[in-house]
Amino acid sequence: MKVSAIICAAGRGERAGFGKNKLLADLQGAPALWHTLKAFSLPCIDEVIVAYSPADADEVRALCAPFGYRTAEGGRTRTESVYNALKECSGDIVLIHDGARPFVTGGTIEGCIACVRANGSGICAVPVTDTIAVARGTEISEVPDRSSLFSLQTPQGFFRKDIVRAYEKAVRDGRTYTDDSAVFGRYSGRRPALCAGSRDNVKLTYKSDFARDRPAVTLSGCSAAGIGADVHAFGEGDHVTLCGVKIACDGGLVAHSDGDVPVHAAMDALLSAAGLRDIGHYFPDDDPAYAGADSMALLEKTAALVAERGLRPAALSVTIRAEKPRLAPHISAMQANMAKALGLPEERVGISAGTCEKLGFVGEGLGIEALAAALLEKTDGKD
């Protein structure tokens, strides 16, 4: 079943006090929304729709572009924004997630999807640990048994046909909701099913939340970050090589080496993070020594150049844009190859792939492009 994800980013977050959408405020070196977008760059997610405010359109679209995510204009309320995004979804299953929860993990997302498949819905939640009181004014009127209380989080997942029908009724009634499970529970006639959330999956509400260290996006000892990009045009051939994986295709890529676009992007990201020059300087395309070269071997040489600076890879993220060939079946092998070449655990390497919706050079099937982001840490493990 195809899985769509909606990321709600159309609010203002005024309680954070930034004077702008809090999701565009800096969080550990990047806009908070970027971390949320990155979290959903997973093989189990087929499309992502980001609901935005017209006031933030340019910035949100710019953040979405490297991931290939689509956008939908939000409404006056969260309910309207989700409803607008739902109309753009094509998946059998839809996950709805607050953009202000950037610390969500792939495991939580996958667990939510599994719960929807098994139970028809999946609401990420954690048990309440504090005693909760119901108050009237300044007096406590009731103290519920906390053993039956849960704090609801996102993502919250549903079959698309069910949640679309529920939201249609909510919008028709003119009601507004801050939680999707409430919409589902009221209008579907079914009780939402809980699945495991995480205490790290906190929501950014106040400015102080942005200052907290969160291991989900912060890697201990990281001292530098870099980005890289590459593009190659199609030419003659019967396959392409991406992240060291040969994939059958009705054309090859024109290049001096083997044309491994995502590897070249990753190399530039690593070199940039280390303050070094680009790959053309170290591996020039007019040097016969690199004619038809194995880019995975060049990646290992790049890691060695970085090591000379007292640095080593800590994490890598690569996004590939191609209309052809189909890449989803090869993502795991790509991830394993990149992790092995850089000496990283596979969970520290993210590989995502998508099309350009028939737009531009890539969309017309003329070539493949890739973007990469790399984090480096000092080899002595100290800042």
Short mmCIF file of C-alpha atoms in Angstrom, two decimals:
data_model
loop_
_atom_site.label_atom_id
_atom_site.label_comp_id
_atom_site.label_asym_id
_atom_site.label_seq_id
_atom_site.Cartn_x
_atom_site.Cartn_y
_atom_site.Cartn_z
CA MET A 1 0.00 0.00 0.00
CA LYS A 2 1.20 3.50 -0.87
CA VAL A 3 1.89 5.74 2.13
CA SER A 4 1.46 9.52 2.10
CA ALA A 5 2.59 11.87 4.85
CA ILE A 6 1.19 15.31 5.62
CA ILE A 7 3.42 17.71 7.56
CA CYS A 8 1.54 20.61 9.15
CA ALA A 9 3.64 23.78 8.84
CA ALA A 10 1.02 26.47 8.29
CA GLY A 11 0.85 27.83 11.84
CA ARG A 12 2.56 30.84 13.35
CA GLY A 13 3.81 29.47 16.65
CA GLU A 14 3.37 32.81 18.38
CA ARG A 15 4.06 31.38 21.85
CA ALA A 16 7.67 30.80 20.76
CA GLY A 17 8.12 34.56 20.36
CA PHE A 18 10.27 34.57 17.22
CA GLY A 19 8.08 37.07 15.38
CA LYS A 20 7.73 34.56 12.54
CA ASN A 21 6.75 30.95 11.97
CA LYS A 22 8.70 29.06 14.63
CA LEU A 23 9.38 26.24 12.16
CA LEU A 24 11.61 28.61 10.19
CA ALA A 25 13.65 29.47 13.28
CA ASP A 26 17.11 27.94 13.69
CA LEU A 27 17.40 24.58 15.40
CA GLN A 28 20.94 23.26 15.68
CA GLY A 29 22.15 24.81 12.45
CA ALA A 30 19.08 24.50 10.22
CA PRO A 31 15.44 25.62 10.23
CA ALA A 32 13.40 23.42 12.58
CA LEU A 33 11.19 22.37 9.68
CA TRP A 34 14.20 20.98 7.80
CA HIS A 35 14.77 18.41 10.54
CA THR A 36 11.12 17.33 10.34
CA LEU A 37 11.29 17.03 6.55
CA LYS A 38 14.47 14.98 6.83
CA ALA A 39 12.84 12.61 9.32
CA PHE A 40 10.26 11.60 6.69
CA SER A 41 12.83 10.93 3.97
CA LEU A 42 12.33 7.18 4.37
CA PRO A 43 11.80 4.24 2.00
CA CYS A 44 8.44 3.52 3.67
CA ILE A 45 7.08 6.98 2.73
CA ASP A 46 6.00 7.35 -0.90
CA GLU A 47 4.97 11.02 -0.93
CA VAL A 48 5.03 13.98 1.43
CA ILE A 49 2.67 16.98 1.32
CA VAL A 50 3.64 20.02 3.41
CA ALA A 51 0.85 22.43 4.40
CA TYR A 52 2.17 26.00 4.45
CA SER A 53 1.00 29.51 5.21
CA PRO A 54 0.95 31.88 2.21
CA ALA A 55 3.21 34.21 4.19
CA ASP A 56 5.89 31.49 4.32
CA ALA A 57 5.37 30.05 0.83
CA ASP A 58 8.80 30.82 -0.63
CA GLU A 59 10.78 29.60 2.37
CA VAL A 60 8.78 26.41 2.85
CA ARG A 61 8.94 25.53 -0.85
CA ALA A 62 12.70 26.10 -0.85
CA LEU A 63 13.11 23.70 2.07
CA CYS A 64 10.88 21.10 0.39
CA ALA A 65 12.55 21.26 -3.02
CA PRO A 66 15.68 19.13 -2.28
CA PHE A 67 13.46 16.39 -0.90
CA GLY A 68 11.02 16.52 -3.81
CA TYR A 69 8.12 17.12 -1.43
CA ARG A 70 4.93 18.76 -2.64
CA THR A 71 3.10 21.58 -0.87
CA ALA A 72 -0.50 22.56 -0.19
CA GLU A 73 -1.69 25.97 0.92
CA GLY A 74 -2.97 25.91 4.49
CA GLY A 75 -6.18 27.39 5.82
CA ARG A 76 -7.17 29.59 8.73
CA THR A 77 -7.10 26.64 11.15
CA ARG A 78 -5.18 23.39 11.48
CA THR A 79 -8.36 21.55 10.51
CA GLU A 80 -8.60 23.45 7.21
CA SER A 81 -4.89 23.00 6.54
CA VAL A 82 -5.02 19.23 7.01
CA TYR A 83 -8.15 19.02 4.87
CA ASN A 84 -6.45 20.96 2.05
CA ALA A 85 -3.43 18.65 2.20
CA LEU A 86 -5.59 15.52 2.29
CA LYS A 87 -7.07 16.52 -1.06
CA GLU A 88 -3.54 16.34 -2.53
CA CYS A 89 -2.71 12.87 -1.14
CA SER A 90 -2.81 9.74 -3.24
CA GLY A 91 -1.68 7.13 -0.70
CA ASP A 92 -3.79 4.31 0.71
CA ILE A 93 -2.47 5.25 4.16
CA VAL A 94 -1.96 8.83 5.35
CA LEU A 95 0.22 9.91 8.27
CA ILE A 96 -0.41 13.40 9.67
CA HIS A 97 2.48 14.98 11.56
CA ASP A 98 3.10 18.31 13.26
CA GLY A 99 6.04 20.14 11.73
CA ALA A 100 6.96 21.21 15.27
CA ARG A 101 7.98 17.63 16.15
CA PRO A 102 11.38 17.37 14.42
CA PHE A 103 12.74 14.65 16.71
CA VAL A 104 10.48 11.86 15.44
CA THR A 105 12.41 8.73 14.44
CA GLY A 106 12.04 6.31 11.57
CA GLY A 107 11.11 3.59 14.04
CA THR A 108 8.18 5.62 15.37
CA ILE A 109 6.98 6.37 11.83
CA GLU A 110 7.21 2.73 10.76
CA GLY A 111 5.38 1.63 13.93
CA CYS A 112 2.56 4.04 13.15
CA ILE A 113 2.20 2.62 9.64
CA ALA A 114 2.14 -0.94 10.99
CA CYS A 115 -0.59 -0.01 13.48
CA VAL A 116 -2.74 1.44 10.70
CA ARG A 117 -2.37 -1.74 8.66
CA ALA A 118 -3.36 -3.87 11.65
CA ASN A 119 -6.00 -1.71 13.33
CA GLY A 120 -7.23 0.89 10.84
CA SER A 121 -5.54 3.76 12.68
CA GLY A 122 -2.34 4.50 14.59
CA ILE A 123 -2.03 7.28 17.16
CA CYS A 124 1.48 7.70 18.58
CA ALA A 125 1.29 8.17 22.33
CA VAL A 126 3.25 7.79 25.56
CA PRO A 127 1.87 7.05 29.05
CA VAL A 128 1.44 10.08 31.30
CA THR A 129 3.95 10.08 34.17
CA ASP A 130 2.77 13.20 36.01
CA THR A 131 -0.37 13.25 38.08
CA ILE A 132 -3.07 15.07 36.11
CA ALA A 133 -5.70 17.25 37.76
CA VAL A 134 -8.99 18.56 36.41
CA ALA A 135 -9.53 22.04 37.78
CA ARG A 136 -12.40 24.49 37.98
CA GLY A 137 -10.85 27.90 38.36
CA THR A 138 -8.10 27.54 40.94
CA GLU A 139 -9.57 24.44 42.62
CA ILE A 140 -8.93 20.80 41.75
CA SER A 141 -12.19 19.04 41.06
CA GLU A 142 -10.88 15.64 39.99
CA VAL A 143 -7.63 13.65 39.84
CA PRO A 144 -8.01 10.88 37.22
CA ASP A 145 -6.14 7.59 37.53
CA ARG A 146 -3.04 8.26 35.45
CA SER A 147 -2.61 4.57 34.59
CA SER A 148 -5.23 5.04 31.88
CA LEU A 149 -3.95 8.41 30.61
CA PHE A 150 -1.73 8.93 27.58
CA SER A 151 -0.10 11.96 26.01
CA LEU A 152 -0.93 11.97 22.29
CA GLN A 153 1.73 12.78 19.73
CA THR A 154 2.10 12.71 15.97
CA PRO A 155 2.35 11.11 13.49
CA GLN A 156 -1.21 9.87 13.53
CA GLY A 157 -2.08 7.47 10.75
CA PHE A 158 -5.29 6.39 9.02
CA PHE A 159 -6.55 4.84 5.84
CA ARG A 160 -7.00 7.77 3.49
CA LYS A 161 -10.63 7.05 2.63
CA ASP A 162 -11.56 7.04 6.34
CA ILE A 163 -9.77 10.22 7.38
CA VAL A 164 -10.86 12.14 4.26
CA ARG A 165 -14.48 11.26 4.98
CA ALA A 166 -14.08 12.33 8.62
CA TYR A 167 -12.47 15.65 7.71
CA GLU A 168 -15.14 16.37 5.11
CA LYS A 169 -17.76 16.07 7.84
CA ALA A 170 -15.74 18.19 10.28
CA VAL A 171 -15.30 20.99 7.73
CA ARG A 172 -18.96 20.82 6.78
CA ASP A 173 -19.90 21.17 10.47
CA GLY A 174 -17.58 24.15 10.84
CA ARG A 175 -15.78 22.51 13.75
CA THR A 176 -12.06 22.94 14.43
CA TYR A 177 -9.77 20.40 16.03
CA THR A 178 -6.15 20.37 17.18
CA ASP A 179 -5.82 16.59 16.98
CA ASP A 180 -6.59 14.23 14.10
CA SER A 181 -7.63 11.34 16.33
CA ALA A 182 -10.47 13.53 17.66
CA VAL A 183 -11.73 14.08 14.10
CA PHE A 184 -11.47 10.36 13.32
CA GLY A 185 -13.12 9.32 16.59
CA ARG A 186 -16.03 11.73 16.22
CA TYR A 187 -16.89 11.17 12.57
CA SER A 188 -15.80 7.61 11.75
CA GLY A 189 -17.69 5.97 14.58
CA ARG A 190 -14.55 4.01 15.51
CA ARG A 191 -12.12 4.29 18.38
CA PRO A 192 -8.60 5.33 17.36
CA ALA A 193 -5.87 2.78 18.15
CA LEU A 194 -2.77 3.77 20.11
CA CYS A 195 0.77 2.88 19.07
CA ALA A 196 4.14 3.54 20.68
CA GLY A 197 5.39 7.10 20.63
CA SER A 198 8.63 8.35 22.16
CA ARG A 199 9.48 10.74 24.97
CA ASP A 200 12.09 12.30 22.65
CA ASN A 201 9.32 13.10 20.15
CA VAL A 202 8.58 16.40 21.87
CA LYS A 203 6.79 19.36 20.32
CA LEU A 204 8.58 22.70 19.98
CA THR A 205 6.29 25.24 21.63
CA TYR A 206 8.40 27.84 23.43
CA LYS A 207 11.71 29.46 22.54
CA SER A 208 13.40 27.53 25.33
CA ASP A 209 12.51 24.27 23.56
CA PHE A 210 14.86 25.26 20.73
CA ALA A 211 17.81 25.48 23.10
CA ARG A 212 17.56 21.93 24.43
CA ASP A 213 19.96 19.23 23.33
CA ARG A 214 18.06 16.45 21.59
CA PRO A 215 20.12 13.40 20.58
CA ALA A 216 17.64 12.58 17.83
CA VAL A 217 19.13 15.35 15.69
CA THR A 218 22.35 16.14 17.54
CA LEU A 219 25.33 13.83 17.15
CA SER A 220 27.87 14.12 19.94
CA GLY A 221 31.16 15.57 18.81
CA CYS A 222 29.96 16.84 15.41
CA SER A 223 32.09 19.78 14.43
CA ALA A 224 31.36 20.51 10.75
CA ALA A 225 28.64 20.20 8.13
CA GLY A 226 28.74 20.42 4.35
CA ILE A 227 26.48 20.09 1.34
CA GLY A 228 27.17 18.85 -2.17
CA ALA A 229 25.35 18.49 -5.47
CA ASP A 230 25.91 16.78 -8.80
CA VAL A 231 24.07 16.15 -12.06
CA HIS A 232 24.73 13.99 -15.12
CA ALA A 233 22.92 13.77 -18.44
CA PHE A 234 21.69 10.56 -20.02
CA GLY A 235 23.54 9.18 -23.02
CA GLU A 236 24.15 5.76 -24.51
CA GLY A 237 24.19 2.68 -22.32
CA ASP A 238 22.04 0.04 -20.69
CA HIS A 239 22.54 0.84 -16.99
CA VAL A 240 23.37 3.52 -14.47
CA THR A 241 25.54 3.17 -11.38
CA LEU A 242 24.21 4.87 -8.25
CA CYS A 243 25.89 4.47 -4.85
CA GLY A 244 27.85 1.59 -6.34
CA VAL A 245 24.72 -0.29 -7.44
CA LYS A 246 24.36 -1.09 -11.15
CA ILE A 247 20.73 -0.58 -12.20
CA ALA A 248 19.30 -1.51 -15.59
CA CYS A 249 18.18 1.52 -17.59
CA ASP A 250 17.46 2.44 -21.21
CA GLY A 251 20.39 4.85 -21.13
CA GLY A 252 23.67 5.44 -19.34
CA LEU A 253 25.06 8.62 -17.79
CA VAL A 254 27.59 10.75 -19.61
CA ALA A 255 30.65 11.12 -17.38
CA HIS A 256 34.43 10.86 -17.23
CA SER A 257 34.18 8.33 -14.40
CA ASP A 258 31.28 5.91 -13.89
CA GLY A 259 28.84 8.83 -13.46
CA ASP A 260 27.75 7.86 -9.95
CA VAL A 261 25.78 11.05 -9.24
CA PRO A 262 24.88 10.54 -5.54
CA VAL A 263 28.44 9.48 -4.69
CA HIS A 264 29.84 12.60 -6.35
CA ALA A 265 27.39 14.76 -4.38
CA ALA A 266 28.42 12.99 -1.17
CA MET A 267 32.09 13.53 -1.95
CA ASP A 268 31.55 17.26 -2.40
CA ALA A 269 29.57 17.40 0.85
CA LEU A 270 32.39 15.71 2.77
CA LEU A 271 35.06 17.92 1.21
CA SER A 272 33.02 21.06 1.87
CA ALA A 273 32.49 20.11 5.52
CA ALA A 274 36.25 19.64 5.91
CA GLY A 275 36.99 23.02 4.32
CA LEU A 276 38.62 21.38 1.29
CA ARG A 277 38.17 22.10 -2.42
CA ASP A 278 35.64 20.33 -4.63
CA ILE A 279 36.04 16.91 -6.29
CA GLY A 280 37.09 18.49 -9.59
CA HIS A 281 40.26 19.68 -7.87
CA TYR A 282 41.26 16.31 -6.46
CA PHE A 283 39.84 14.09 -9.23
CA PRO A 284 39.84 16.25 -12.42
CA ASP A 285 37.66 15.11 -15.30
CA ASP A 286 40.48 15.64 -17.80
CA ASP A 287 42.86 13.26 -16.02
CA PRO A 288 43.09 9.89 -17.84
CA ALA A 289 43.70 8.20 -14.47
CA TYR A 290 40.04 8.71 -13.60
CA ALA A 291 38.52 7.64 -16.92
CA GLY A 292 35.76 5.16 -16.05
CA ALA A 293 36.85 5.27 -12.40
CA ASP A 294 34.86 3.47 -9.70
CA SER A 295 33.30 6.33 -7.73
CA MET A 296 32.99 4.21 -4.59
CA ALA A 297 36.80 3.95 -4.57
CA LEU A 298 36.98 7.73 -5.02
CA LEU A 299 34.61 8.13 -2.08
CA GLU A 300 37.02 6.16 0.10
CA LYS A 301 39.88 8.38 -1.08
CA THR A 302 37.76 11.41 -0.20
CA ALA A 303 37.26 10.04 3.32
CA ALA A 304 41.05 9.70 3.55
CA LEU A 305 41.48 13.37 2.56
CA VAL A 306 39.00 14.34 5.27
CA ALA A 307 40.89 12.17 7.78
CA GLU A 308 44.05 14.19 7.09
CA ARG A 309 42.16 17.13 8.63
CA GLY A 310 41.54 15.12 11.80
CA LEU A 311 37.91 14.52 10.84
CA ARG A 312 35.73 11.56 9.95
CA PRO A 313 32.16 11.13 8.67
CA ALA A 314 29.48 11.11 11.36
CA ALA A 315 26.34 11.06 9.20
CA LEU A 316 25.34 11.37 5.56
CA SER A 317 22.06 12.19 3.83
CA VAL A 318 21.59 11.86 0.07
CA THR A 319 18.56 12.75 -2.05
CA ILE A 320 18.38 11.46 -5.65
CA ARG A 321 16.05 12.93 -8.29
CA ALA A 322 15.34 10.79 -11.35
CA GLU A 323 12.39 10.01 -13.60
CA LYS A 324 14.10 6.74 -14.53
CA PRO A 325 15.02 4.09 -13.54
CA ARG A 326 12.88 3.12 -10.55
CA LEU A 327 15.14 3.37 -7.50
CA ALA A 328 13.01 2.24 -4.54
CA PRO A 329 14.04 -1.48 -4.79
CA HIS A 330 17.72 -0.50 -4.62
CA ILE A 331 17.73 1.95 -1.69
CA SER A 332 18.82 -0.61 0.91
CA ALA A 333 21.79 -1.75 -1.19
CA MET A 334 22.78 1.86 -1.82
CA GLN A 335 22.62 2.63 1.88
CA ALA A 336 24.74 -0.42 2.74
CA ASN A 337 27.39 0.49 0.15
CA MET A 338 27.71 4.07 1.33
CA ALA A 339 27.84 3.06 4.98
CA LYS A 340 30.58 0.50 4.30
CA ALA A 341 32.68 2.93 2.26
CA LEU A 342 32.55 5.57 5.01
CA GLY A 343 32.81 3.24 7.99
CA LEU A 344 29.39 4.26 9.30
CA PRO A 345 26.49 2.30 10.79
CA GLU A 346 23.71 2.07 8.20
CA GLU A 347 21.35 4.06 10.43
CA ARG A 348 23.72 7.05 10.03
CA VAL A 349 23.23 7.03 6.24
CA GLY A 350 19.99 8.26 4.71
CA ILE A 351 19.18 7.66 1.03
CA SER A 352 15.96 8.98 -0.50
CA ALA A 353 14.77 9.07 -4.09
CA GLY A 354 12.01 10.75 -6.02
CA THR A 355 11.01 12.30 -9.31
CA CYS A 356 10.63 15.94 -10.33
CA GLU A 357 6.99 15.54 -11.41
CA LYS A 358 7.98 15.92 -15.10
CA LEU A 359 9.43 19.39 -14.42
CA GLY A 360 12.81 20.69 -15.59
CA PHE A 361 15.92 18.86 -16.82
CA VAL A 362 15.37 15.83 -14.60
CA GLY A 363 11.61 15.83 -15.06
CA GLU A 364 12.02 15.60 -18.82
CA GLY A 365 14.09 12.44 -18.36
CA LEU A 366 17.31 14.07 -19.56
CA GLY A 367 19.45 13.24 -16.55
CA ILE A 368 19.79 12.49 -12.84
CA GLU A 369 20.70 14.89 -10.03
CA ALA A 370 21.62 14.36 -6.40
CA LEU A 371 22.03 16.51 -3.29
CA ALA A 372 23.94 15.47 -0.20
CA ALA A 373 24.52 16.74 3.32
CA ALA A 374 27.34 15.46 5.52
CA LEU A 375 28.28 15.81 9.18
CA LEU A 376 31.86 15.35 10.33
CA GLU A 377 33.28 14.75 13.78
CA LYS A 378 36.79 15.05 15.12
CA THR A 379 38.68 11.77 15.19
CA ASP A 380 39.64 12.29 18.83
CA GLY A 381 35.92 12.55 19.70
CA LYS A 382 36.42 15.96 21.31
CA ASP A 383 34.93 19.33 20.37
#
